[in-house]
Every structure is written in structure tokens, then in C-alpha cells.
């Protein structure tokens, strides 16, 4: 838009300048022509007739060729030739003395007059005529390469200045994005310098205040979660100990099973509420090693799990969070699809983990809904047929916290395909 605006201004300005230059040149040319004709006429008037032709020849130069003769040679221009009519009116306006006795401006006589040659006949006081031929008398506007160059130099300087100003204003916006991403992934407040234009400085102060408020809110929530976890698990532990004193084995096993389910529900709910915000720092981790640990654990539990891919794939992340996310995803594949085929692929920018199963899959209409917390496609609340509806939600939060993506699609076998893409650290 800057280039378009500058170019438009320069083009309009240049055309205006050329129009003004054309008018100025026309006026100057006509004034010089009137002065020259008046000089020649006065000179010939003061000379004897035998010297007039030689004097007219001597006074001719450039586009003006003067001759003296007893009669006029110009043919009066009619109204259709506005060029000669305008020239005659302009000469009379600039030098009325030229029209004393008679002034004819038109084409030269003959059968084929040259339309590019004007012939001016002026009657002298003794009745003879001064005939002047004008070759291409219309002023020509000279080329303006220097003018164009100067105009575009000005445009280049203005554009460079505008670019610098825009970068000066927009540079803090990039710092806002970096600070927001850093705060989301690390949980640490990254204050933005409160400098720059007034509006940007005000925005920086508001942004820093927002970060501080969020950090305090997250810290309060973390402490509350820790307290809730302790307060809930303590009575569960007491109930577990008391259940062991019950003489009836079936009743004791039933109570212990209910307590186990309550504890798992509390752990998953707290894990979801805690999200991916932890004290574990972001550091280089081998994603393949994490997947090997997850698949080996599931294989030891009797699950059908395979892993294919490179021997290592290093990304920047939190090992515990990634292990929890992929344990949920691969565990879901084994639980609902009977098998889990895990494959890893990488390039210079990212690592992609694909998990396929042989289950019934998820209908496209349900793939967004199943990401929501506490949503189960299995309608019962039985933990033996389904979890608590938090596994995929927790995994999605962890992956999103690492700047990655989690997509659900149909596997070639007809089951569900889960694709996780995680960025690699910049070289």
C-alpha cells in the first residue's frame, strides 16, 4: 500500500509538472518568437530595399527563415486550422506592432503546403512584405530522466523511512508473541519492555500486568490442587485401611475396588485441572525413547503394540508430560482398538507420531466432541468399558503446550488414526 500510494503521488506529480512545464515552455517560446519577429521587422523597415533581403538572410537562424518580397506569401488560415489561428492571436497579444499594416499567419502558398511549416507575412510601412517561415515552431517538452530519477529517489527515501517506522512500531508486537508463547509453555512471566510509541507502551504495561495476574492465579490454583489432592487422598487411605479389617472378603474387595476407582478419578481430574503447567523445564528429550518406554509397559501388560521409526528423534519438551500424553494415546488404542501400531517420522522441522488401531474408529462428527473433558462415546459410566473421558483431553493439552498438533482420522485398517506433530528445536 505504501508503494502504491507513493507511486500514485509521483505519477500525478510528474504529469502535473510536465503540464506546467509545457505551458511555461509554450509561453516562453511565443514571447521569444514575438521578440525576434519584431526585431527583424524593425530592422528591415529602417534599411533600403536593396539591403533588406541580405539583412533578412543574416537575421535568419535555427527554425526561423526570413525573406523580404514585394508581396505576401502566407495564405490566411481558415477556422479549421486552430494552430495558426491561435498563433496569430498570441503574437498580436504579445507584440501588437507586428499587426500594424497587416499580419497573416498560415500555411505557405502552393498546391501541397507543408502542414508542419508555418508562414508569417508582415506588411512593412512601404507596402512590401516580410515573410518568415517557422519550422516546427511548437515547443517540445524535453525528456525528464533526471526529474524521474529525483522523484523516485524521494520515493525510495520516503519508503525506507516508512518501513523503519513500521518496524519500530511492530517490533514490540513480536516481543508480545514471544512472551505469550513463553508464558504458556514455561509458566514463567517474561516482562515486555514498556518502551516505544505511547500506545505500544500502554499495551506493554497492560500485558505485563495481565501476566502477573495470571501467574498469581495459576500459583493459587496449583496450591489449591495440592491441598485438595492431599485432603481427598487422606480419607481414602483411612477407608482402605478400615476395609482391610472387614471380615467379609467380597465386601472388602468391593470397597477396595470402589476406592481404587475413586483414586484414579481424583488423579485424572487433578491431572486435567493441573494441565501441562509443571515445574519440569523444557529440555531436549528423545521422543523415541519415551515411546519405547510406553510401548514396553503396555506389552508387558499383555497389549499388542508395535513401534517403528528412527532410533532417535530429539525435540524440546517435558519428559513426564509427553510420557503421560502418549501413554494415554497408545493405551486408548490398545483398550478400544485391540492393538496399537506406533510409527515415527521426522524431518528438519518436526517429528510426527502416528498411532493406528483396529477398532471401530470415531465418526467424523464426534472427533471434535471427544476432545472435550469428561466426554465418553461409550454411554455407560463403567470404568471397565471406558475411562473418565479425560485421557484424550489431557494428551491434547500436553501436545498443545509443546506447540504441537493432535489430529484424529481414519486408519487404513478402518480403525482410528491419531497423528501427533511436534516441532523440533531450531538448529
GROMACS .gro file of C-alpha atoms in nm, residues 134-283:
model
  150
  134UNK     CA    1   0.880   2.867  -3.897
  135UNK     CA    2   0.993   2.505  -3.888
  136UNK     CA    3   0.832   2.304  -3.607
  137UNK     CA    4   0.764   2.612  -3.404
  138UNK     CA    5   0.555   2.419  -3.148
  139UNK     CA    6   0.769   2.380  -2.835
  140UNK     CA    7   0.872   2.030  -2.749
  141UNK     CA    8   0.886   1.921  -2.386
  142UNK     CA    9   1.232   1.782  -2.317
  143UNK     CA   10   1.270   1.439  -2.168
  144UNK     CA   11   1.281   1.426  -1.790
  145UNK     CA   12   1.506   1.136  -1.688
  146UNK     CA   13   1.664   1.342  -1.414
  147UNK     CA   14   1.325   1.453  -1.288
  148UNK     CA   15   1.203   1.094  -1.279
  149UNK     CA   16   1.522   0.983  -1.106
  150UNK     CA   17   1.492   1.252  -0.840
  151UNK     CA   18   1.124   1.170  -0.790
  152UNK     CA   19   1.196   0.802  -0.737
  153UNK     CA   20   1.489   0.881  -0.510
  154UNK     CA   21   1.250   1.082  -0.295
  155UNK     CA   22   1.002   0.793  -0.308
  156UNK     CA   23   1.274   0.545  -0.207
  157UNK     CA   24   1.377   0.760   0.089
  158UNK     CA   25   1.013   0.802   0.195
  159UNK     CA   26   0.952   0.428   0.160
  160UNK     CA   27   1.264   0.339   0.360
  161UNK     CA   28   1.160   0.583   0.632
  162UNK     CA   29   0.809   0.436   0.639
  163UNK     CA   30   0.947   0.081   0.661
  164UNK     CA   31   1.171   0.180   0.953
  165UNK     CA   32   0.877   0.345   1.130
  166UNK     CA   33   0.655   0.042   1.075
  167UNK     CA   34   0.926  -0.192   1.205
  168UNK     CA   35   0.982   0.035   1.504
  169UNK     CA   36   0.612   0.016   1.585
  170UNK     CA   37   0.565  -0.355   1.506
  171UNK     CA   38   0.883  -0.489   1.671
  172UNK     CA   39   0.723  -0.482   2.021
  173UNK     CA   40   0.432  -0.689   1.884
  174UNK     CA   41   0.677  -0.969   1.810
  175UNK     CA   42   0.801  -0.949   2.169
  176UNK     CA   43   0.439  -0.979   2.285
  177UNK     CA   44   0.402  -1.303   2.086
  178UNK     CA   45   0.729  -1.445   2.222
  179UNK     CA   46   0.634  -1.354   2.579
  180UNK     CA   47   0.285  -1.505   2.542
  181UNK     CA   48   0.421  -1.832   2.397
  182UNK     CA   49   0.692  -1.848   2.663
  183UNK     CA   50   0.442  -1.787   2.943
  184UNK     CA   51   0.214  -2.059   2.809
  185UNK     CA   52   0.486  -2.322   2.767
  186UNK     CA   53   0.707  -2.246   3.067
  187UNK     CA   54   0.473  -2.071   3.310
  188UNK     CA   55   0.732  -1.803   3.373
  189UNK     CA   56   0.649  -1.435   3.340
  190UNK     CA   57   0.850  -1.270   3.063
  191UNK     CA   58   0.808  -0.895   3.106
  192UNK     CA   59   0.785  -0.695   2.783
  193UNK     CA   60   0.984  -0.368   2.780
  194UNK     CA   61   0.741  -0.080   2.826
  195UNK     CA   62   0.903   0.131   2.555
  196UNK     CA   63   0.819   0.250   2.206
  197UNK     CA   64   0.522   0.456   2.088
  198UNK     CA   65   0.273   0.568   2.354
  199UNK     CA   66   0.006   0.316   2.251
  200UNK     CA   67   0.259   0.029   2.246
  201UNK     CA   68   0.395   0.128   2.588
  202UNK     CA   69   0.040   0.132   2.732
  203UNK     CA   70  -0.025  -0.210   2.577
  204UNK     CA   71   0.303  -0.343   2.723
  205UNK     CA   72   0.208  -0.227   3.073
  206UNK     CA   73  -0.135  -0.390   3.042
  207UNK     CA   74   0.023  -0.710   2.904
  208UNK     CA   75   0.275  -0.730   3.189
  209UNK     CA   76   0.001  -0.673   3.444
  210UNK     CA   77  -0.206  -0.947   3.281
  211UNK     CA   78   0.088  -1.189   3.302
  212UNK     CA   79   0.137  -1.112   3.671
  213UNK     CA   80  -0.231  -1.166   3.745
  214UNK     CA   81  -0.238  -1.494   3.554
  215UNK     CA   82   0.079  -1.615   3.724
  216UNK     CA   83  -0.068  -1.544   4.067
  217UNK     CA   84  -0.394  -1.714   3.969
  218UNK     CA   85  -0.210  -2.022   3.844
  219UNK     CA   86   0.002  -2.035   4.158
  220UNK     CA   87  -0.308  -2.011   4.376
  221UNK     CA   88  -0.477  -2.286   4.173
  222UNK     CA   89  -0.170  -2.509   4.199
  223UNK     CA   90  -0.160  -2.473   4.575
  224UNK     CA   91  -0.535  -2.539   4.594
  225UNK     CA   92  -0.498  -2.851   4.381
  226UNK     CA   93  -0.218  -2.978   4.603
  227UNK     CA   94  -0.433  -2.920   4.910
  228UNK     CA   95  -0.734  -3.092   4.751
  229UNK     CA   96  -0.520  -3.388   4.647
  230UNK     CA   97  -0.388  -3.430   4.999
  231UNK     CA   98  -0.725  -3.376   5.168
  232UNK     CA   99  -0.901  -3.629   4.940
  233UNK     CA  100  -0.638  -3.899   4.945
  234UNK     CA  101  -0.605  -3.896   5.323
  235UNK     CA  102  -0.963  -4.021   5.394
  236UNK     CA  103  -0.934  -4.266   5.104
  237UNK     CA  104  -0.624  -4.413   5.267
  238UNK     CA  105  -0.807  -4.438   5.601
  239UNK     CA  106  -1.102  -4.610   5.432
  240UNK     CA  107  -0.865  -4.854   5.260
  241UNK     CA  108  -0.711  -4.946   5.595
  242UNK     CA  109  -1.051  -4.991   5.755
  243UNK     CA  110  -1.169  -5.206   5.463
  244UNK     CA  111  -0.890  -5.448   5.539
  245UNK     CA  112  -1.046  -5.508   5.885
  246UNK     CA  113  -1.380  -5.621   5.737
  247UNK     CA  114  -1.431  -5.993   5.781
  248UNK     CA  115  -1.636  -6.033   5.462
  249UNK     CA  116  -1.391  -6.077   5.173
  250UNK     CA  117  -1.644  -5.995   4.895
  251UNK     CA  118  -1.743  -5.673   5.072
  252UNK     CA  119  -1.379  -5.579   5.137
  253UNK     CA  120  -1.286  -5.638   4.772
  254UNK     CA  121  -1.586  -5.433   4.655
  255UNK     CA  122  -1.492  -5.144   4.883
  256UNK     CA  123  -1.127  -5.163   4.775
  257UNK     CA  124  -1.235  -5.161   4.408
  258UNK     CA  125  -1.450  -4.853   4.466
  259UNK     CA  126  -1.165  -4.680   4.647
  260UNK     CA  127  -0.927  -4.761   4.359
  261UNK     CA  128  -1.175  -4.612   4.112
  262UNK     CA  129  -1.216  -4.300   4.327
  263UNK     CA  130  -0.840  -4.258   4.348
  264UNK     CA  131  -0.798  -4.297   3.972
  265UNK     CA  132  -1.077  -4.048   3.914
  266UNK     CA  133  -0.915  -3.799   4.150
  267UNK     CA  134  -0.574  -3.846   3.990
  268UNK     CA  135  -0.706  -3.794   3.636
  269UNK     CA  136  -0.922  -3.498   3.735
  270UNK     CA  137  -0.633  -3.330   3.915
  271UNK     CA  138  -0.406  -3.408   3.622
  272UNK     CA  139  -0.654  -3.243   3.386
  273UNK     CA  140  -0.702  -2.941   3.610
  274UNK     CA  141  -0.327  -2.909   3.652
  275UNK     CA  142  -0.288  -2.918   3.273
  276UNK     CA  143   0.063  -2.911   3.124
  277UNK     CA  144   0.186  -2.650   3.369
  278UNK     CA  145   0.457  -2.809   3.582
  279UNK     CA  146   0.790  -2.727   3.733
  280UNK     CA  147   0.963  -2.957   3.485
  281UNK     CA  148   1.166  -2.738   3.246
  282UNK     CA  149   1.170  -2.766   2.870
  283UNK     CA  150   1.482  -2.954   2.763
   0.00000   0.00000   0.00000
